[in-house]
Amino acid sequence: MSLIKLLCCLAFVCAFCFFADAQTNSFEQLLQTNGAFPFRIEDGKLSGKGAELIDSSLRDVQFVALGEEHNKRAVHQFGGALFRLLHEKYDFNYLALEEDPIWGKMLSEAARNGGAEAVTNLALRYPNAFHLSTEDEMQMIGEIGKISTAKEAIWGLNQVFGAAHIYDQLVKIAPNKQARAAAQKLLDAALEYEKERFQKNVHYLVAIAKPEDFASLREAFKPAKNSEADFLIEQIAFSNRIYAPYAAKPRPPTAVFYESGKMRETNMKWLFARYYREAQKSEKAGLPKVVAMFGHLHLYRGLSERTEQYSLGNFLSELAIFNDRKSLHIYMGVDADYYRKSAFESLVRTASEAAKLADASGAVIDLRGLFDYARTNKEMNPELRRLIMSYDIFLILRDTETGSIKRLQTPNFRWYTN
């Protein structure tokens, strides 16, 4: 290679490195300029500059989408405190969760009548019914059910996770002896695996239940279209179909899991619409205001990161626009090593340092101030870019502890975090 060509190559490499370094520095500088704002959670209430930032963002907001880190104590403490603010100041009355709709109805009734203690007792009665299960979440649900003025404050938008509470309900509403016997037979079979959470270390609805079980229920009940029995049977059968790829051997192609995820996300939107139409009948303004707490991937605007699904969060965003309102999307994480090593490291570090300096519960970063940079910077890490363009606020909590399960602990208890 000639000296001139070598010098040209070196110049190109140096220019590229300078450009990349300038891009990194530019984002870091923008992040520092944009700032992180600490907040505190004390006695179930939010305070501090971070709380003020969130509060200032709530004008004309109909839906608050909280992308959560599952099973973390501080996440539910924050969720409860935020709902209290939203209810008292902005007339929010509903909490949508990653639980099934039948369980959501049961939780609403328990929380309204007996608060957190009644919710926990319900969980002890049906150990597998909760998709996500900590006493801290039950405390949050109980408090929200008490302060909400809605008859049905908790909206379950997930597929069915445990089967016993569904079969038990079918036994109660069976129209005849044949239907009751069919439901009781399946209830007895489910309880072999659901008297404790993951008894025998088996997820009944994934590994044991079969499509023909639900066909036999339909044959025995002959439910009228849109009746309670029709809804119960369809939801549990549909859930079994969602789980089917996870039980199949050999492992199906990736496309099969994608379709399963699409079914799940679509069902979430359908169930939300069902709850929403019902709530409209009792809301004076006709526009129910809802907090949705789901795993991060379900609440992105547009296509969700990794799953490549048009998410529930996107549905909420578009519905809010349709109603001439807004949605506010908050990404919640904890100051743990796996976040510090993720694509969001710069955001985590900035928020964590601000929270630690203020000795606060956590801190928030307003992602809206970073949107234009992310939109025009095609070289940015794609996960970080998608986050900034999909969520409004990034929130880090200093408390990294997993939620309490002392009263729920059984020999076969294990966490489930999908």
CSV table of C-alpha atoms in Angstrom, one decimal:
chain,number,residue,atom,x,y,z
A,1,MET,CA,0.0,0.0,0.0
A,2,SER,CA,1.3,3.4,-0.9
A,3,LEU,CA,2.1,6.0,1.8
A,4,ILE,CA,-0.7,8.2,0.5
A,5,LYS,CA,-3.3,5.4,0.7
A,6,LEU,CA,-2.1,4.5,4.2
A,7,LEU,CA,-2.5,8.0,5.4
A,8,CYS,CA,-6.0,8.3,3.9
A,9,CYS,CA,-7.1,5.1,5.6
A,10,LEU,CA,-5.7,6.3,8.9
A,11,ALA,CA,-7.4,9.6,8.5
A,12,PHE,CA,-10.7,7.9,7.8
A,13,VAL,CA,-10.4,5.7,10.9
A,14,CYS,CA,-9.5,8.7,13.1
A,15,ALA,CA,-12.5,10.6,11.7
A,16,PHE,CA,-14.9,7.7,12.3
A,17,CYS,CA,-13.6,7.3,15.9
A,18,PHE,CA,-13.9,11.1,16.5
A,19,PHE,CA,-17.5,11.0,15.1
A,20,ALA,CA,-18.5,8.1,17.3
A,21,ASP,CA,-16.9,9.6,20.3
A,22,ALA,CA,-18.6,13.0,19.6
A,23,GLN,CA,-21.9,11.2,19.2
A,24,THR,CA,-21.4,9.5,22.6
A,25,ASN,CA,-20.3,12.7,24.3
A,26,SER,CA,-23.2,14.6,22.7
A,27,PHE,CA,-25.7,12.1,24.2
A,28,GLU,CA,-24.0,12.2,27.6
A,29,GLN,CA,-24.0,16.0,27.6
A,30,LEU,CA,-27.7,16.1,26.5
A,31,LEU,CA,-28.5,13.6,29.3
A,32,GLN,CA,-26.8,15.8,31.9
A,33,THR,CA,-28.5,18.9,30.6
A,34,ASN,CA,-31.8,17.2,30.6
A,35,GLY,CA,-31.2,16.1,34.1
A,36,ALA,CA,-32.6,13.5,36.5
A,37,PHE,CA,-35.1,14.5,39.2
A,38,PRO,CA,-35.3,12.7,42.6
A,39,PHE,CA,-38.5,11.7,44.3
A,40,ARG,CA,-39.5,10.1,47.6
A,41,ILE,CA,-42.2,7.6,48.6
A,42,GLU,CA,-43.3,8.3,52.1
A,43,ASP,CA,-46.5,7.2,53.9
A,44,GLY,CA,-48.0,6.2,50.5
A,45,LYS,CA,-47.3,9.6,48.9
A,46,LEU,CA,-44.9,10.9,46.3
A,47,SER,CA,-42.9,14.1,46.8
A,48,GLY,CA,-39.8,15.8,45.3
A,49,LYS,CA,-38.8,17.2,41.9
A,50,GLY,CA,-39.4,13.9,40.2
A,51,ALA,CA,-43.0,13.7,41.6
A,52,GLU,CA,-43.5,17.3,40.4
A,53,LEU,CA,-42.3,16.4,36.9
A,54,ILE,CA,-44.8,13.5,36.7
A,55,ASP,CA,-47.6,15.6,38.1
A,56,SER,CA,-46.9,18.4,35.5
A,57,SER,CA,-47.2,15.8,32.8
A,58,LEU,CA,-50.7,14.7,33.7
A,59,ARG,CA,-52.8,17.4,32.1
A,60,ASP,CA,-55.3,15.8,29.7
A,61,VAL,CA,-53.9,12.3,30.4
A,62,GLN,CA,-56.4,9.5,30.2
A,63,PHE,CA,-54.1,6.5,30.5
A,64,VAL,CA,-50.9,6.1,32.6
A,65,ALA,CA,-48.9,3.1,31.4
A,66,LEU,CA,-46.4,1.9,34.0
A,67,GLY,CA,-43.9,-0.6,32.4
A,68,GLU,CA,-42.9,-2.5,35.5
A,69,GLU,CA,-40.0,-4.6,36.7
A,70,HIS,CA,-42.0,-7.7,38.0
A,71,ASN,CA,-42.2,-8.7,41.6
A,72,LYS,CA,-40.2,-5.8,43.1
A,73,ARG,CA,-41.3,-4.3,46.4
A,74,ALA,CA,-40.6,-0.6,45.4
A,75,VAL,CA,-42.5,-0.9,42.1
A,76,HIS,CA,-45.7,-1.6,44.0
A,77,GLN,CA,-45.0,1.0,46.6
A,78,PHE,CA,-44.6,3.5,43.8
A,79,GLY,CA,-47.6,2.2,41.9
A,80,GLY,CA,-49.8,2.6,45.0
A,81,ALA,CA,-48.6,6.1,45.7
A,82,LEU,CA,-49.0,7.2,42.1
A,83,PHE,CA,-52.5,5.8,41.9
A,84,ARG,CA,-53.4,7.7,45.1
A,85,LEU,CA,-52.2,11.0,43.4
A,86,LEU,CA,-54.0,10.2,40.2
A,87,HIS,CA,-57.3,9.3,42.0
A,88,GLU,CA,-57.3,12.3,44.3
A,89,LYS,CA,-56.2,14.9,41.8
A,90,TYR,CA,-57.2,13.6,38.4
A,91,ASP,CA,-60.2,11.2,39.1
A,92,PHE,CA,-58.5,8.0,38.0
A,93,ASN,CA,-60.5,5.0,39.2
A,94,TYR,CA,-59.2,1.9,37.5
A,95,LEU,CA,-56.1,-0.3,37.6
A,96,ALA,CA,-55.4,-2.7,34.7
A,97,LEU,CA,-53.1,-5.6,35.6
A,98,GLU,CA,-51.3,-8.6,34.0
A,99,GLU,CA,-53.9,-10.9,35.5
A,100,ASP,CA,-56.9,-12.7,33.9
A,101,PRO,CA,-60.3,-11.0,33.8
A,102,ILE,CA,-62.1,-13.4,36.0
A,103,TRP,CA,-59.4,-13.0,38.7
A,104,GLY,CA,-59.6,-9.3,38.2
A,105,LYS,CA,-63.3,-9.3,39.0
A,106,MET,CA,-62.6,-11.4,42.1
A,107,LEU,CA,-59.8,-9.1,43.2
A,108,SER,CA,-62.0,-6.1,42.8
A,109,GLU,CA,-64.6,-7.5,45.1
A,110,ALA,CA,-62.1,-8.7,47.7
A,111,ALA,CA,-60.3,-5.3,47.7
A,112,ARG,CA,-63.4,-3.3,47.9
A,113,ASN,CA,-64.8,-5.3,50.8
A,114,GLY,CA,-61.7,-6.2,52.8
A,115,GLY,CA,-58.7,-4.5,51.4
A,116,ALA,CA,-55.2,-6.1,51.3
A,117,GLU,CA,-56.1,-8.8,53.9
A,118,ALA,CA,-59.0,-10.1,51.7
A,119,VAL,CA,-56.9,-10.0,48.6
A,120,THR,CA,-54.2,-12.1,50.3
A,121,ASN,CA,-56.8,-14.6,51.7
A,122,LEU,CA,-58.1,-14.9,48.1
A,123,ALA,CA,-54.6,-15.7,46.9
A,124,LEU,CA,-54.2,-18.3,49.6
A,125,ARG,CA,-57.4,-19.9,48.5
A,126,TYR,CA,-56.3,-20.0,44.8
A,127,PRO,CA,-52.5,-20.2,44.9
A,128,ASN,CA,-52.0,-20.4,41.2
A,129,ALA,CA,-54.5,-17.8,40.1
A,130,PHE,CA,-52.1,-14.8,40.4
A,131,HIS,CA,-49.8,-14.5,37.3
A,132,LEU,CA,-47.5,-12.3,39.4
A,133,SER,CA,-47.6,-13.0,43.1
A,134,THR,CA,-46.2,-11.0,46.0
A,135,GLU,CA,-47.8,-9.6,49.2
A,136,ASP,CA,-46.6,-6.1,48.2
A,137,GLU,CA,-48.6,-6.3,45.1
A,138,MET,CA,-51.6,-7.6,47.1
A,139,GLN,CA,-51.2,-4.7,49.5
A,140,MET,CA,-51.2,-2.2,46.5
A,141,ILE,CA,-54.3,-3.9,45.0
A,142,GLY,CA,-56.1,-3.8,48.3
A,143,GLU,CA,-55.4,-0.1,48.9
A,144,ILE,CA,-56.5,0.8,45.3
A,145,GLY,CA,-59.7,-1.2,45.6
A,146,LYS,CA,-60.5,0.6,48.8
A,147,ILE,CA,-59.9,4.2,47.5
A,148,SER,CA,-61.4,3.7,44.1
A,149,THR,CA,-65.1,4.7,43.8
A,150,ALA,CA,-65.6,2.2,40.9
A,151,LYS,CA,-67.5,-1.0,41.5
A,152,GLU,CA,-64.9,-3.0,39.5
A,153,ALA,CA,-61.6,-1.1,40.1
A,154,ILE,CA,-59.2,-3.9,39.0
A,155,TRP,CA,-59.2,-4.9,35.3
A,156,GLY,CA,-57.5,-8.2,34.5
A,157,LEU,CA,-56.2,-8.1,30.9
A,158,ASN,CA,-54.0,-11.2,30.8
A,159,GLN,CA,-54.6,-14.8,29.8
A,160,VAL,CA,-55.7,-17.2,32.5
A,161,PHE,CA,-52.7,-18.5,34.5
A,162,GLY,CA,-54.3,-20.9,37.1
A,163,ALA,CA,-57.3,-22.9,36.3
A,164,ALA,CA,-58.9,-23.8,39.7
A,165,HIS,CA,-60.7,-20.4,40.2
A,166,ILE,CA,-62.2,-20.7,36.7
A,167,TYR,CA,-63.5,-24.3,37.2
A,168,ASP,CA,-64.8,-23.4,40.6
A,169,GLN,CA,-66.8,-20.6,39.2
A,170,LEU,CA,-68.2,-23.0,36.5
A,171,VAL,CA,-69.2,-25.5,39.1
A,172,LYS,CA,-71.2,-22.7,40.9
A,173,ILE,CA,-73.1,-21.5,37.8
A,174,ALA,CA,-73.6,-24.9,36.1
A,175,PRO,CA,-77.1,-25.2,34.7
A,176,ASN,CA,-77.6,-28.9,35.4
A,177,LYS,CA,-76.0,-32.0,36.9
A,178,GLN,CA,-74.2,-33.0,33.8
A,179,ALA,CA,-72.5,-29.6,33.4
A,180,ARG,CA,-71.6,-29.5,37.1
A,181,ALA,CA,-70.1,-32.9,37.0
A,182,ALA,CA,-68.0,-31.9,33.9
A,183,ALA,CA,-66.7,-28.8,35.7
A,184,GLN,CA,-66.1,-30.6,39.0
A,185,LYS,CA,-64.1,-33.3,37.2
A,186,LEU,CA,-61.7,-30.7,35.7
A,187,LEU,CA,-61.5,-28.8,39.0
A,188,ASP,CA,-60.4,-32.0,40.8
A,189,ALA,CA,-57.8,-32.6,38.1
A,190,ALA,CA,-56.5,-29.1,38.4
A,191,LEU,CA,-56.3,-29.2,42.2
A,192,GLU,CA,-53.8,-32.0,42.0
A,193,TYR,CA,-51.4,-29.3,40.7
A,194,GLU,CA,-52.8,-26.1,42.2
A,195,LYS,CA,-53.5,-26.7,45.9
A,196,GLU,CA,-50.1,-25.2,46.3
A,197,ARG,CA,-48.4,-22.8,43.8
A,198,PHE,CA,-46.8,-25.0,41.2
A,199,GLN,CA,-47.5,-28.2,43.1
A,200,LYS,CA,-45.4,-31.0,41.7
A,201,ASN,CA,-43.5,-28.2,40.0
A,202,VAL,CA,-46.0,-28.3,37.2
A,203,HIS,CA,-48.0,-25.5,35.5
A,204,TYR,CA,-51.3,-27.3,35.0
A,205,LEU,CA,-52.7,-25.1,32.2
A,206,VAL,CA,-49.5,-25.4,30.2
A,207,ALA,CA,-48.5,-29.0,30.7
A,208,ILE,CA,-51.6,-31.0,31.7
A,209,ALA,CA,-54.8,-29.3,30.3
A,210,LYS,CA,-55.8,-30.3,26.8
A,211,PRO,CA,-58.1,-28.7,24.2
A,212,GLU,CA,-60.6,-31.6,24.5
A,213,ASP,CA,-61.1,-30.7,28.2
A,214,PHE,CA,-62.7,-27.4,27.1
A,215,ALA,CA,-64.6,-29.1,24.3
A,216,SER,CA,-66.2,-31.3,26.9
A,217,LEU,CA,-67.1,-28.3,28.9
A,218,ARG,CA,-68.8,-26.6,25.9
A,219,GLU,CA,-70.7,-29.8,25.2
A,220,ALA,CA,-71.9,-30.1,28.8
A,221,PHE,CA,-72.8,-26.4,29.3
A,222,LYS,CA,-74.0,-25.5,25.8
A,223,PRO,CA,-73.5,-21.9,26.9
A,224,ALA,CA,-75.5,-19.1,25.2
A,225,LYS,CA,-73.3,-16.7,23.3
A,226,ASN,CA,-71.8,-13.9,25.5
A,227,SER,CA,-73.0,-15.6,28.6
A,228,GLU,CA,-70.8,-15.9,31.7
A,229,ALA,CA,-70.2,-19.6,31.1
A,230,ASP,CA,-69.3,-18.8,27.4
A,231,PHE,CA,-66.8,-16.2,28.5
A,232,LEU,CA,-65.2,-18.4,31.2
A,233,ILE,CA,-64.8,-21.4,28.9
A,234,GLU,CA,-63.5,-19.3,26.0
A,235,GLN,CA,-60.9,-17.5,28.1
A,236,ILE,CA,-59.4,-20.6,29.6
A,237,ALA,CA,-59.5,-22.5,26.3
A,238,PHE,CA,-57.9,-19.5,24.5
A,239,SER,CA,-55.2,-19.3,27.3
A,240,ASN,CA,-54.4,-23.0,26.7
A,241,ARG,CA,-53.8,-22.2,23.0
A,242,ILE,CA,-51.5,-19.4,23.9
A,243,TYR,CA,-49.4,-21.7,26.1
A,244,ALA,CA,-49.4,-24.6,23.6
A,245,PRO,CA,-46.0,-23.8,22.0
A,246,TYR,CA,-44.3,-23.8,25.4
A,247,ALA,CA,-45.4,-27.4,26.0
A,248,ALA,CA,-44.8,-28.7,22.5
A,249,LYS,CA,-42.0,-31.1,21.8
A,250,PRO,CA,-39.9,-30.7,19.7
A,251,ARG,CA,-39.7,-27.0,20.2
A,252,PRO,CA,-41.7,-25.2,17.4
A,253,PRO,CA,-40.2,-22.6,15.1
A,254,THR,CA,-39.9,-19.0,16.3
A,255,ALA,CA,-42.8,-18.0,14.1
A,256,VAL,CA,-45.2,-20.1,16.3
A,257,PHE,CA,-44.1,-18.3,19.4
A,258,TYR,CA,-44.6,-15.0,17.6
A,259,GLU,CA,-48.2,-15.9,16.8
A,260,SER,CA,-48.8,-17.0,20.4
A,261,GLY,CA,-47.5,-13.6,21.6
A,262,LYS,CA,-49.8,-11.8,19.0
A,263,MET,CA,-52.8,-13.8,20.3
A,264,ARG,CA,-51.9,-12.7,23.9
A,265,GLU,CA,-51.4,-9.0,23.0
A,266,THR,CA,-54.6,-8.9,20.9
A,267,ASN,CA,-56.6,-10.5,23.8
A,268,MET,CA,-55.3,-7.8,26.1
A,269,LYS,CA,-56.6,-5.1,23.8
A,270,TRP,CA,-60.0,-6.9,23.4
A,271,LEU,CA,-60.4,-7.3,27.2
A,272,PHE,CA,-59.5,-3.7,27.8
A,273,ALA,CA,-62.1,-2.6,25.3
A,274,ARG,CA,-64.7,-4.9,27.1
A,275,TYR,CA,-63.9,-3.3,30.5
A,276,TYR,CA,-63.8,0.2,29.0
A,277,ARG,CA,-67.2,0.0,27.4
A,278,GLU,CA,-68.7,-1.2,30.7
A,279,ALA,CA,-67.0,1.5,32.7
A,280,GLN,CA,-68.2,4.2,30.3
A,281,LYS,CA,-71.7,3.5,31.4
A,282,SER,CA,-71.0,4.7,35.0
A,283,GLU,CA,-68.4,7.5,34.3
A,284,LYS,CA,-70.0,10.9,34.3
A,285,ALA,CA,-67.7,12.2,31.6
A,286,GLY,CA,-67.8,9.0,29.7
A,287,LEU,CA,-64.0,8.7,29.7
A,288,PRO,CA,-62.7,6.2,32.2
A,289,LYS,CA,-59.2,7.0,33.4
A,290,VAL,CA,-57.0,4.0,33.8
A,291,VAL,CA,-53.5,3.1,35.2
A,292,ALA,CA,-52.0,0.0,33.4
A,293,MET,CA,-49.2,-1.9,35.2
A,294,PHE,CA,-47.6,-4.5,32.9
A,295,GLY,CA,-44.2,-5.7,32.0
A,296,HIS,CA,-42.2,-3.2,30.0
A,297,LEU,CA,-42.6,-4.9,26.7
A,298,HIS,CA,-46.4,-4.6,26.8
A,299,LEU,CA,-46.5,-0.8,27.1
A,300,TYR,CA,-44.2,0.5,24.4
A,301,ARG,CA,-45.7,2.9,21.9
A,302,GLY,CA,-45.6,1.4,18.4
A,303,LEU,CA,-43.7,-1.9,18.0
A,304,SER,CA,-42.5,-3.4,21.3
A,305,GLU,CA,-38.8,-4.0,21.8
A,306,ARG,CA,-37.9,-7.7,21.1
A,307,THR,CA,-41.4,-9.1,20.7
A,308,GLU,CA,-42.1,-6.9,17.6
A,309,GLN,CA,-45.8,-6.8,18.6
A,310,TYR,CA,-48.0,-3.7,18.3
A,311,SER,CA,-48.4,-3.5,22.1
A,312,LEU,CA,-51.2,-2.8,24.5
A,313,GLY,CA,-49.4,0.4,25.2
A,314,ASN,CA,-49.7,1.5,21.6
A,315,PHE,CA,-53.4,0.7,21.7
A,316,LEU,CA,-53.8,2.9,24.8
A,317,SER,CA,-51.8,5.7,23.1
A,318,GLU,CA,-54.0,5.6,20.0
A,319,LEU,CA,-57.3,5.4,22.0
A,320,ALA,CA,-56.2,8.4,24.0
A,321,ILE,CA,-55.6,10.4,20.8
A,322,PHE,CA,-59.0,9.2,19.5
A,323,ASN,CA,-60.6,10.7,22.7
A,324,ASP,CA,-58.6,14.0,22.3
A,325,ARG,CA,-56.6,13.0,25.4
A,326,LYS,CA,-53.1,11.7,26.0
A,327,SER,CA,-51.3,8.7,27.5
A,328,LEU,CA,-48.2,8.9,29.7
A,329,HIS,CA,-45.8,6.0,29.5
A,330,ILE,CA,-43.4,5.5,32.4
A,331,TYR,CA,-40.6,2.8,32.3
A,332,MET,CA,-39.8,1.6,35.8
A,333,GLY,CA,-36.6,-0.2,36.7
A,334,VAL,CA,-34.4,-0.8,39.8
A,335,ASP,CA,-30.8,0.0,40.4
A,336,ALA,CA,-29.5,-3.5,39.9
A,337,ASP,CA,-26.5,-4.8,38.1
A,338,TYR,CA,-28.4,-6.2,35.2
A,339,TYR,CA,-29.8,-2.8,34.4
A,340,ARG,CA,-26.4,-1.2,34.8
A,341,LYS,CA,-25.1,-3.6,32.2
A,342,SER,CA,-28.0,-3.1,29.8
A,343,ALA,CA,-28.4,-0.9,26.8
A,344,PHE,CA,-30.0,1.7,29.2
A,345,GLU,CA,-26.8,1.9,31.3
A,346,SER,CA,-26.4,5.7,30.8
A,347,LEU,CA,-30.0,6.4,31.9
A,348,VAL,CA,-29.7,4.1,34.9
A,349,ARG,CA,-26.4,5.6,36.0
A,350,THR,CA,-27.7,9.2,35.7
A,351,ALA,CA,-30.9,8.5,37.5
A,352,SER,CA,-29.3,6.4,40.2
A,353,GLU,CA,-26.6,9.0,41.0
A,354,ALA,CA,-29.2,11.7,41.3
A,355,ALA,CA,-31.3,9.6,43.6
A,356,LYS,CA,-28.3,8.6,45.8
A,357,LEU,CA,-27.1,12.2,46.0
A,358,ALA,CA,-30.5,13.3,47.3
A,359,ASP,CA,-31.0,10.2,49.5
A,360,ALA,CA,-34.3,9.7,47.7
A,361,SER,CA,-36.4,6.6,46.8
A,362,GLY,CA,-35.5,7.0,43.1
A,363,ALA,CA,-35.2,9.5,40.3
A,364,VAL,CA,-36.8,10.1,36.9
A,365,ILE,CA,-35.5,11.3,33.5
A,366,ASP,CA,-37.8,13.1,31.1
A,367,LEU,CA,-37.2,11.1,27.9
A,368,ARG,CA,-39.2,13.6,25.8
A,369,GLY,CA,-36.1,15.9,26.0
A,370,LEU,CA,-34.1,13.2,24.3
A,371,PHE,CA,-36.6,12.3,21.6
A,372,ASP,CA,-35.3,14.4,18.7
A,373,TYR,CA,-31.7,13.2,19.3
A,374,ALA,CA,-32.8,9.6,19.3
A,375,ARG,CA,-35.0,10.1,16.2
A,376,THR,CA,-32.2,11.5,14.1
A,377,ASN,CA,-29.4,9.4,15.4
A,378,LYS,CA,-29.4,6.1,13.5
A,379,GLU,CA,-26.2,5.0,15.2
A,380,MET,CA,-27.7,4.8,18.7
A,381,ASN,CA,-28.1,1.4,20.3
A,382,PRO,CA,-31.5,0.2,18.9
A,383,GLU,CA,-32.9,-0.8,22.3
A,384,LEU,CA,-32.1,2.5,23.8
A,385,ARG,CA,-33.4,4.4,20.7
A,386,ARG,CA,-36.7,2.4,20.8
A,387,LEU,CA,-37.1,3.1,24.6
A,388,ILE,CA,-36.6,6.8,24.2
A,389,MET,CA,-39.0,7.0,21.3
A,390,SER,CA,-41.7,4.9,23.0
A,391,TYR,CA,-41.7,6.0,26.7
A,392,ASP,CA,-42.1,9.5,28.1
A,393,ILE,CA,-40.3,9.0,31.5
A,394,PHE,CA,-37.6,6.7,32.7
A,395,LEU,CA,-37.7,5.9,36.4
A,396,ILE,CA,-35.2,4.1,38.6
A,397,LEU,CA,-35.9,2.9,42.1
A,398,ARG,CA,-33.1,2.4,44.6
A,399,ASP,CA,-34.8,-0.4,46.4
A,400,THR,CA,-34.0,-3.6,44.5
A,401,GLU,CA,-35.6,-6.1,46.9
A,402,THR,CA,-38.0,-8.7,45.6
A,403,GLY,CA,-41.5,-8.6,47.1
A,404,SER,CA,-42.4,-10.5,50.2
A,405,ILE,CA,-44.0,-14.0,49.9
A,406,LYS,CA,-43.9,-15.1,53.5
A,407,ARG,CA,-47.6,-15.9,53.8
A,408,LEU,CA,-47.7,-17.4,50.3
A,409,GLN,CA,-44.6,-19.6,50.7
A,410,THR,CA,-45.1,-23.2,49.9
A,411,PRO,CA,-42.5,-26.0,49.3
A,412,ASN,CA,-42.9,-25.7,45.5
A,413,PHE,CA,-43.2,-21.9,45.2
A,414,ARG,CA,-41.3,-20.4,42.4
A,415,TRP,CA,-41.3,-17.1,40.6
A,416,TYR,CA,-42.8,-16.5,37.2
A,417,THR,CA,-41.8,-13.3,35.4
A,418,ASN,CA,-42.9,-13.5,31.8
